[in-house]
Short mmCIF file of C-alpha atoms and ligand atoms in Angstrom, two decimals:
data_model
loop_
_atom_site.label_atom_id
_atom_site.label_comp_id
_atom_site.label_asym_id
_atom_site.label_seq_id
_atom_site.Cartn_x
_atom_site.Cartn_y
_atom_site.Cartn_z
CA UNK J 99 0.00 0.00 0.00
CA UNK J 100 2.78 2.36 0.99
CA UNK J 101 4.54 1.88 -2.34
CA UNK J 102 1.46 2.70 -4.36
CA UNK J 103 0.60 5.83 -2.38
CA UNK J 104 4.26 6.86 -2.44
CA UNK J 105 4.47 6.36 -6.22
CA UNK J 106 1.15 8.19 -6.66
CA UNK J 107 2.46 11.18 -4.72
CA UNK J 108 5.77 11.15 -6.56
CA UNK J 109 4.07 10.67 -9.93
CA UNK J 110 1.95 13.72 -9.15
CA UNK J 111 5.01 15.81 -8.41
CA UNK J 112 7.31 14.22 -10.97
CA UNK J 113 8.09 17.34 -12.93
CA UNK J 114 9.10 19.29 -9.84
CA UNK J 115 12.76 18.50 -9.39
CA UNK J 116 13.14 17.22 -5.85
CA UNK J 117 16.26 16.59 -3.89
CA UNK J 118 16.81 12.92 -3.57
CA UNK J 119 16.98 11.95 0.07
CA UNK J 120 19.54 9.91 1.93
CA UNK J 121 22.26 7.79 0.46
CA UNK J 122 25.75 9.05 0.02
CA UNK J 123 25.52 12.79 0.81
CA UNK J 124 29.29 13.16 0.50
CA UNK J 125 28.88 13.33 -3.28
CA UNK J 126 31.45 10.61 -3.73
CA UNK J 127 30.76 7.01 -4.55
CA UNK J 128 32.47 3.79 -3.58
CA UNK J 129 33.71 3.38 -7.11
CA UNK J 130 37.04 3.29 -8.83
CA UNK J 131 37.42 6.98 -7.96
CA UNK J 132 41.01 8.17 -8.35
CA UNK J 133 42.12 10.26 -11.29
CA UNK J 134 40.23 8.20 -13.87
CA UNK J 135 36.95 10.02 -14.46
CA UNK J 136 35.40 7.17 -16.45
CA UNK J 137 32.20 6.09 -14.71
CA UNK J 138 31.95 2.36 -14.07
CA UNK J 139 28.32 1.15 -13.95
CA UNK J 140 27.10 -2.26 -12.87
CA UNK J 141 23.76 -3.06 -14.54
CA UNK J 142 21.69 -6.09 -13.40
CA UNK J 143 19.11 -6.76 -16.14
CA UNK J 144 15.96 -8.87 -15.61
CA UNK J 145 16.59 -11.24 -18.50
CA UNK J 146 15.80 -11.51 -22.21
CA UNK J 147 12.15 -12.57 -21.87
CA UNK J 148 10.54 -10.24 -24.40
CA UNK J 149 11.05 -7.96 -27.35
CA UNK J 150 10.75 -5.06 -24.94
CA UNK J 151 13.63 -6.35 -22.82
CA UNK J 152 15.84 -6.85 -25.87
CA UNK J 153 15.22 -3.24 -26.94
CA UNK J 154 15.82 -2.01 -23.38
CA UNK J 155 19.16 -3.87 -23.15
CA UNK J 156 20.27 -2.53 -26.55
CA UNK J 157 19.37 1.02 -25.49
CA UNK J 158 21.42 0.76 -22.27
CA UNK J 159 24.46 -0.81 -23.93
CA UNK J 160 24.48 1.71 -26.82
CA UNK J 161 23.99 4.67 -24.48
CA UNK J 162 26.85 3.49 -22.23
CA UNK J 163 29.11 3.23 -25.26
CA UNK J 164 28.13 6.71 -26.44
CA UNK J 165 28.59 8.21 -22.96
CA UNK J 166 31.98 6.55 -22.37
CA UNK J 167 30.57 4.63 -19.41
CA UNK J 168 32.36 1.38 -18.55
CA UNK J 169 29.32 -0.95 -18.37
CA UNK J 170 29.36 -4.24 -16.50
CA UNK J 171 26.17 -6.05 -17.56
CA UNK J 172 24.42 -9.18 -16.30
CA UNK J 173 21.28 -11.09 -17.42
CA UNK J 174 19.44 -12.69 -14.48
CA UNK J 175 17.19 -14.96 -16.60
CA UNK J 176 14.22 -13.53 -14.66
CA UNK J 177 15.54 -14.85 -11.32
CA UNK J 178 15.77 -12.47 -8.36
CA UNK J 179 18.60 -14.45 -6.75
CA UNK J 180 20.71 -13.89 -9.86
CA UNK J 181 20.08 -10.15 -9.76
CA UNK J 182 21.05 -10.04 -6.09
CA UNK J 183 24.25 -12.00 -6.86
CA UNK J 184 25.09 -9.55 -9.65
CA UNK J 185 24.53 -6.52 -7.41
CA UNK J 186 26.78 -8.08 -4.75
CA UNK J 187 29.49 -8.64 -7.31
CA UNK J 188 29.25 -5.01 -8.44
CA UNK J 189 29.66 -3.95 -4.81
CA UNK J 190 32.74 -6.20 -4.54
CA UNK J 191 34.14 -4.60 -7.70
CA UNK J 192 33.47 -1.16 -6.18
CA UNK J 193 31.69 0.22 -9.25
CA UNK J 194 30.78 3.91 -9.21
CA UNK J 195 27.03 3.32 -9.62
CA UNK J 196 24.63 0.37 -9.76
CA UNK J 197 21.48 0.32 -11.89
CA UNK J 198 18.92 -2.46 -12.26
CA UNK J 199 15.36 -3.33 -13.21
CA UNK J 200 13.96 -5.30 -10.22
CA UNK J 201 12.32 -8.46 -11.58
CA UNK J 202 9.85 -8.34 -8.67
CA UNK J 203 8.95 -5.53 -6.23
CA UNK J 204 9.92 -7.16 -2.93
CA UNK J 205 13.03 -8.59 -1.26
CA UNK J 206 15.63 -5.93 -2.11
CA UNK J 207 16.25 -4.09 1.19
CA UNK J 208 19.19 -6.22 2.38
CA UNK J 209 21.28 -5.99 -0.79
CA UNK J 210 20.41 -2.33 -1.34
CA UNK J 211 21.55 -1.61 2.22
CA UNK J 212 24.85 -3.35 1.40
CA UNK J 213 25.27 -1.01 -1.59
CA UNK J 214 24.43 2.00 0.57
CA UNK J 215 26.92 0.91 3.23
CA UNK J 216 29.54 0.60 0.47
CA UNK J 217 28.65 4.16 -0.54
CA UNK J 218 27.60 3.06 -4.04
CA UNK J 219 24.51 4.89 -5.34
CA UNK J 220 21.72 2.82 -6.93
CA UNK J 221 19.37 3.83 -9.75
CA UNK J 222 16.14 1.88 -10.38
CA UNK J 223 15.20 1.62 -14.06
CA UNK J 224 11.99 0.29 -15.62
CA UNK J 225 10.48 -1.42 -12.56
CA UNK J 226 10.03 -0.24 -8.94
CA UNK J 227 10.71 -1.85 -5.57
CA UNK J 228 8.24 -1.76 -2.66
CA UNK J 229 10.88 -0.85 -0.06
CA UNK J 230 9.73 1.67 2.55
CA UNK J 231 13.26 3.08 2.71
CA UNK J 232 13.60 5.38 -0.28
CA UNK J 233 17.13 6.31 0.76
CA UNK J 234 18.22 2.93 -0.66
CA UNK J 235 18.13 4.32 -4.20
CA UNK J 236 18.70 7.71 -5.77
CA UNK J 237 15.93 7.74 -8.36
CA UNK J 238 13.42 5.57 -10.27
CA UNK J 239 13.37 6.01 -14.07
CA UNK J 240 10.52 4.26 -15.82
CA UNK J 241 6.91 4.16 -16.96
CA UNK J 242 3.75 4.74 -14.95
CA UNK J 243 2.29 1.21 -15.23
CA UNK J 244 -0.99 2.11 -13.52
CA UNK J 245 -1.53 4.75 -16.20
CA UNK J 246 -0.73 2.17 -18.90
CA UNK J 247 -3.38 -0.19 -17.47
CA UNK J 248 -5.86 2.67 -17.28
CA UNK J 249 -5.30 3.59 -20.95
CA UNK J 250 -5.97 -0.04 -21.93
CA UNK J 251 -9.17 -0.17 -19.86
CA UNK J 252 -10.42 3.22 -21.05
CA UNK J 253 -10.07 2.12 -24.68
CA UNK J 254 -12.12 -1.02 -23.96
CA UNK J 255 -14.86 0.95 -22.16
CA UNK J 256 -15.17 3.21 -25.21
CA UNK J 257 -14.94 0.36 -27.72
CA UNK J 258 -17.61 -1.66 -25.88
CA UNK J 259 -20.01 1.27 -25.42
CA UNK J 260 -22.19 0.11 -28.30
CA UNK J 261 -22.01 -3.59 -27.35
CA UNK J 262 -25.14 -5.06 -25.77
CA UNK J 263 -24.73 -7.54 -22.90
CA UNK J 264 -21.70 -8.95 -21.04
CA UNK J 265 -18.14 -8.65 -22.38
CA UNK J 266 -15.97 -11.49 -21.06
CA UNK J 267 -12.31 -10.58 -20.61
CA UNK J 268 -9.40 -12.94 -20.00
CA UNK J 269 -6.20 -11.41 -18.63
CA UNK J 270 -2.65 -12.57 -19.31
CA UNK J 271 -0.69 -11.17 -16.38
CA UNK J 272 3.02 -10.39 -16.42
CA UNK J 273 5.52 -11.95 -14.02
CA UNK J 274 3.95 -12.58 -10.60
CA UNK J 275 5.08 -9.89 -8.15
CA UNK J 276 6.53 -7.62 -10.83
CA UNK J 277 5.58 -3.93 -10.64
CA UNK J 278 4.27 -3.79 -14.25
CA UNK J 279 2.06 -6.84 -13.63
CA UNK J 280 0.65 -5.51 -10.36
CA UNK J 281 0.09 -1.98 -11.62
CA UNK J 282 -1.19 -2.74 -15.13
CA UNK J 283 -3.81 -4.97 -13.51
CA UNK J 284 -4.74 -2.25 -11.01
CA UNK J 285 -5.03 0.47 -13.64
CA UNK J 286 -7.07 -1.69 -16.02
CA UNK J 287 -9.52 -2.80 -13.31
CA UNK J 288 -9.99 0.79 -12.15
CA UNK J 289 -10.84 1.88 -15.70
CA UNK J 290 -13.28 -0.94 -16.57
CA UNK J 291 -15.16 -0.48 -13.29
CA UNK J 292 -16.97 2.27 -15.22
CA UNK J 293 -18.85 -0.38 -17.24
CA UNK J 294 -20.55 -3.21 -15.29
CA UNK J 295 -20.83 -5.33 -18.46
CA UNK J 296 -17.03 -5.66 -18.59
CA UNK J 297 -15.88 -8.64 -16.51
CA UNK J 298 -12.49 -10.31 -16.11
CA UNK J 299 -13.55 -13.98 -16.13
CA UNK J 300 -10.04 -15.51 -16.03
CA UNK J 301 -6.64 -14.08 -15.06
CA UNK J 302 -3.28 -15.88 -14.95
CA UNK J 303 0.40 -15.12 -15.39
CA UNK J 304 2.10 -15.85 -18.69
CA UNK J 305 5.37 -14.48 -17.26
CA UNK J 306 5.73 -11.85 -20.00
CA UNK J 307 6.78 -14.51 -22.54
CA UNK J 308 5.23 -15.53 -25.89
CA UNK J 309 5.22 -19.23 -24.93
CA UNK J 310 3.64 -18.40 -21.57
CA UNK J 311 0.92 -16.37 -23.24
CA UNK J 312 0.19 -19.16 -25.71
CA UNK J 313 -0.01 -21.89 -23.05
CA UNK J 314 -2.31 -19.89 -20.76
CA UNK J 315 -4.53 -18.81 -23.65
CA UNK J 316 -4.91 -22.45 -24.75
CA UNK J 317 -6.17 -23.25 -21.25
CA UNK J 318 -8.51 -20.23 -21.24
CA UNK J 319 -9.99 -21.30 -24.58
CA UNK J 320 -10.65 -24.79 -23.17
CA UNK J 321 -12.17 -23.55 -19.88
CA UNK J 322 -14.15 -20.50 -21.00
CA UNK J 323 -16.71 -20.92 -23.78
CA UNK J 324 -17.21 -17.34 -24.86
CA UNK J 325 -14.18 -15.07 -24.56
CA UNK J 326 -14.69 -11.61 -26.08
CA UNK J 327 -11.42 -9.84 -25.14
CA UNK J 328 -7.83 -10.66 -24.18
CA UNK J 329 -5.96 -8.10 -22.06
CA UNK J 330 -2.27 -9.05 -22.17
CA UNK J 331 0.24 -7.16 -20.00
CA UNK J 332 2.74 -7.21 -22.87
CA UNK J 333 2.88 -7.74 -26.65
CA UNK J 334 4.76 -11.03 -26.38
CA UNK J 335 1.99 -12.74 -24.40
CA UNK J 336 -0.57 -11.20 -26.78
CA UNK J 337 1.32 -12.70 -29.75
CA UNK J 338 1.29 -16.09 -28.01
CA UNK J 339 -2.46 -15.70 -27.48
CA UNK J 340 -2.91 -15.03 -31.22
CA UNK J 341 -1.25 -18.38 -32.00
CA UNK J 342 -3.61 -20.17 -29.59
CA UNK J 343 -6.70 -18.35 -30.93
CA UNK J 344 -5.86 -19.18 -34.54
CA UNK J 345 -5.13 -22.82 -33.62
CA UNK J 346 -8.63 -22.91 -32.10
CA UNK J 347 -10.08 -21.80 -35.44
CA UNK J 348 -11.02 -18.30 -34.30
CA UNK J 349 -10.03 -14.92 -35.79
CA UNK J 350 -7.88 -12.74 -33.47
CA UNK J 351 -8.90 -9.08 -33.54
CA UNK J 352 -12.40 -10.02 -34.69
CA UNK J 353 -13.85 -13.07 -32.84
CA UNK J 354 -11.67 -12.17 -29.85
CA UNK J 355 -10.33 -8.62 -29.46
CA UNK J 356 -6.81 -8.19 -28.09
CA UNK J 357 -5.30 -5.32 -26.09
CA UNK J 358 -1.60 -5.34 -25.21
CA UNK J 359 1.13 -3.13 -23.75
CA UNK J 360 4.66 -2.35 -25.09
CA UNK J 361 4.40 -1.54 -28.86
CA UNK J 362 7.45 -3.52 -29.99
CA UNK J 363 7.86 -4.26 -33.71
CA UNK J 364 6.13 -7.68 -33.69
CA UNK J 365 3.22 -6.29 -31.68
CA UNK J 366 2.86 -3.27 -33.95
CA UNK J 367 2.92 -5.55 -37.00
CA UNK J 368 0.07 -7.65 -35.57
CA UNK J 369 -1.76 -4.39 -34.76
CA UNK J 370 -1.34 -3.12 -38.32
CA UNK J 371 -2.63 -6.51 -39.56
CA UNK J 372 -5.73 -6.20 -37.34
CA UNK J 373 -4.87 -9.21 -35.15
CA UNK J 374 -4.40 -6.89 -32.16
CA UNK J 375 -6.91 -4.06 -31.66
CA UNK J 376 -5.09 -1.59 -29.38
CA UNK J 377 -1.57 -1.23 -27.94
CA UNK J 378 -0.44 0.98 -25.06
CA UNK J 379 3.19 1.98 -25.55
CA UNK J 380 5.79 1.25 -22.86
CA UNK J 381 9.04 2.94 -23.84
CA UNK J 382 12.13 0.69 -23.42
CA UNK J 383 14.60 3.32 -24.66
CA UNK J 384 15.84 4.36 -21.22
CA UNK J 385 19.58 4.24 -21.94
CA UNK J 386 20.33 7.91 -22.56
CA UNK J 387 18.32 9.13 -19.57
CA UNK J 388 19.98 6.47 -17.40
CA UNK J 389 23.51 7.57 -18.36
CA UNK J 390 22.59 11.21 -17.76
CA UNK J 391 21.19 10.41 -14.32
CA UNK J 392 24.23 8.26 -13.50
CA UNK J 393 26.64 11.08 -14.32
CA UNK J 394 24.70 13.45 -12.04
CA UNK J 395 24.43 10.91 -9.22
CA UNK J 396 28.14 10.03 -9.30
CA UNK J 397 28.98 13.75 -9.28
CA UNK J 398 26.81 14.13 -6.18
CA UNK J 399 24.26 16.33 -7.96
CA UNK J 400 20.56 16.36 -7.05
CA UNK J 401 18.30 14.26 -9.28
CA UNK J 402 14.48 13.91 -9.33
CA UNK J 403 13.22 11.10 -7.08
CA UNK J 404 11.05 9.91 -9.97
CA UNK J 405 11.51 10.29 -13.76
CA UNK J 406 8.47 9.10 -15.75
CA UNK J 407 9.07 8.14 -19.37
CA UNK J 408 6.95 9.60 -22.20
CA UNK J 409 4.70 7.16 -24.06
CA UNK J 410 1.50 7.00 -26.12
CA UNK J 411 -1.04 4.51 -27.55
CA UNK J 412 -1.66 3.03 -30.99
CA UNK J 413 -4.66 1.94 -33.08
CA UNK J 414 -4.22 -0.23 -36.21
CA UNK J 415 -4.35 2.85 -38.46
CA UNK J 416 -1.68 4.61 -36.39
CA UNK J 417 0.50 1.47 -36.42
CA UNK J 418 0.40 1.36 -40.23
CA UNK J 419 1.65 4.97 -40.32
CA UNK J 420 4.62 4.53 -37.97
CA UNK J 421 5.63 0.88 -38.40
CA UNK J 422 8.43 1.52 -40.89
CA UNK J 423 10.07 4.13 -38.69
CA UNK J 424 9.89 2.30 -35.35
CA UNK J 425 13.32 1.84 -33.68
CA UNK J 426 12.39 -1.46 -32.01
C1 GZL Q 97 7.82 -2.83 -18.52
C2 GZL Q 97 8.76 -4.01 -18.53
C3 GZL Q 97 8.03 -5.23 -18.97
C4 GZL Q 97 7.54 -5.17 -20.40
C5 GZL Q 97 7.65 -6.60 -20.78
O1 GZL Q 97 8.52 -1.67 -18.22
O2 GZL Q 97 9.30 -4.22 -17.24
O3 GZL Q 97 8.92 -6.34 -18.87
O4 GZL Q 97 6.24 -4.65 -20.54
C6 GZL Q 97 8.98 -6.97 -20.16
O5 GZL Q 97 7.63 -6.86 -22.16
O6 GZL Q 97 9.17 -8.32 -20.08
#
C-alpha cells in the first residue's frame, strides 16, 4: 500500500525537481574513484524474456558506449537471486554506480543496504521496488504502469459502449510480483469499473513470454466458452495468445479482441494486420536518460526522485503509419 501511495504522490510531483533523500551525501561514490573520471556502472538486467527487454538492453548498452561509461552487464534470466548475486558482485568490484530493473517488487532491502553501506549509489530503471526506505536508491526512471493499465481499460470501455450484454475478458498477467504486472492490472480494473458489463472472467500469469501467453490462452480457450477480449500485460503474451486463438479456429482481432502493452515491432505488426486491436506503448529506450542520471548521481548532484518516461497509444491505423520508422 505504501509503495502505491508513495508512487502516486511522486508521480503527481514528478516534474518538480526534488532533492533525492539519503544515500551518500558526500557526493562521492564507492567506485574506482582516483584520477580516472570514467564512470563504471554495474547493470543487473531482468533477463531476455521479451522484445521489450531486448530493446531495453540494446538502449542501455548503446547509451553506455556513447557516454563513455564502462558498463558491467548481467542477465538474471528472470531470477531475483541472480540479480542479487550480480549486485553483490558489483559492490565487490566497487563500481561507481549500480542500476537495475527489479524483476519483482519485494526482497531488495538487504542488498540495497549493502550497496548504501559501500557508498555506491543505486538507480532503479523500468520497474520499482516496494521498499519503505527510499534512501536505498537515488531515483526511479521508468513508466507509470498504472496509467498504462488505465489507458488499456479506457479504450475497452469506449470500444464496448455500443455492445449489448456482457463482455468477457481474460487477462494474461506479467511476471507474478513484478511492478508492471501488479500496476497494469490495477489500472485496467480501475478503468473498466466504469462499465458493469465488462468482466475479467479468467486471469493468470504468462510471465511476459510468448510461450507463456500461448499456453495460458490455450487453457482459457478450453475452460471458457465465450471469450470476447484478451488483455495481455505485454505484446509477447498477446502474440502467443494469437497463436492459440488461430489454432482454435477463431479470428484474433475479430472473434476475440486483443489489447496489449509495449508496442514492440512484432506487436505493432500484428496491430497493423488487425490481429491486435489496441496497444499501449511502454518505452524501453531508457539508456540515454539512465547515463545522464548516473553522471549526475556520481557527481553528487541532485536528481528527481522519480523520472516518468513519455509514451503514447496506438490503433491499427496509427500502427500502419509509424511501423516503418519504429526503432524497435
Ligand atoms: C515494462 C517491462 C516489462 C515489459 C515486458 O517496463 O518491465 O517487462 O512490458 C517486459 O515486455 O518483459
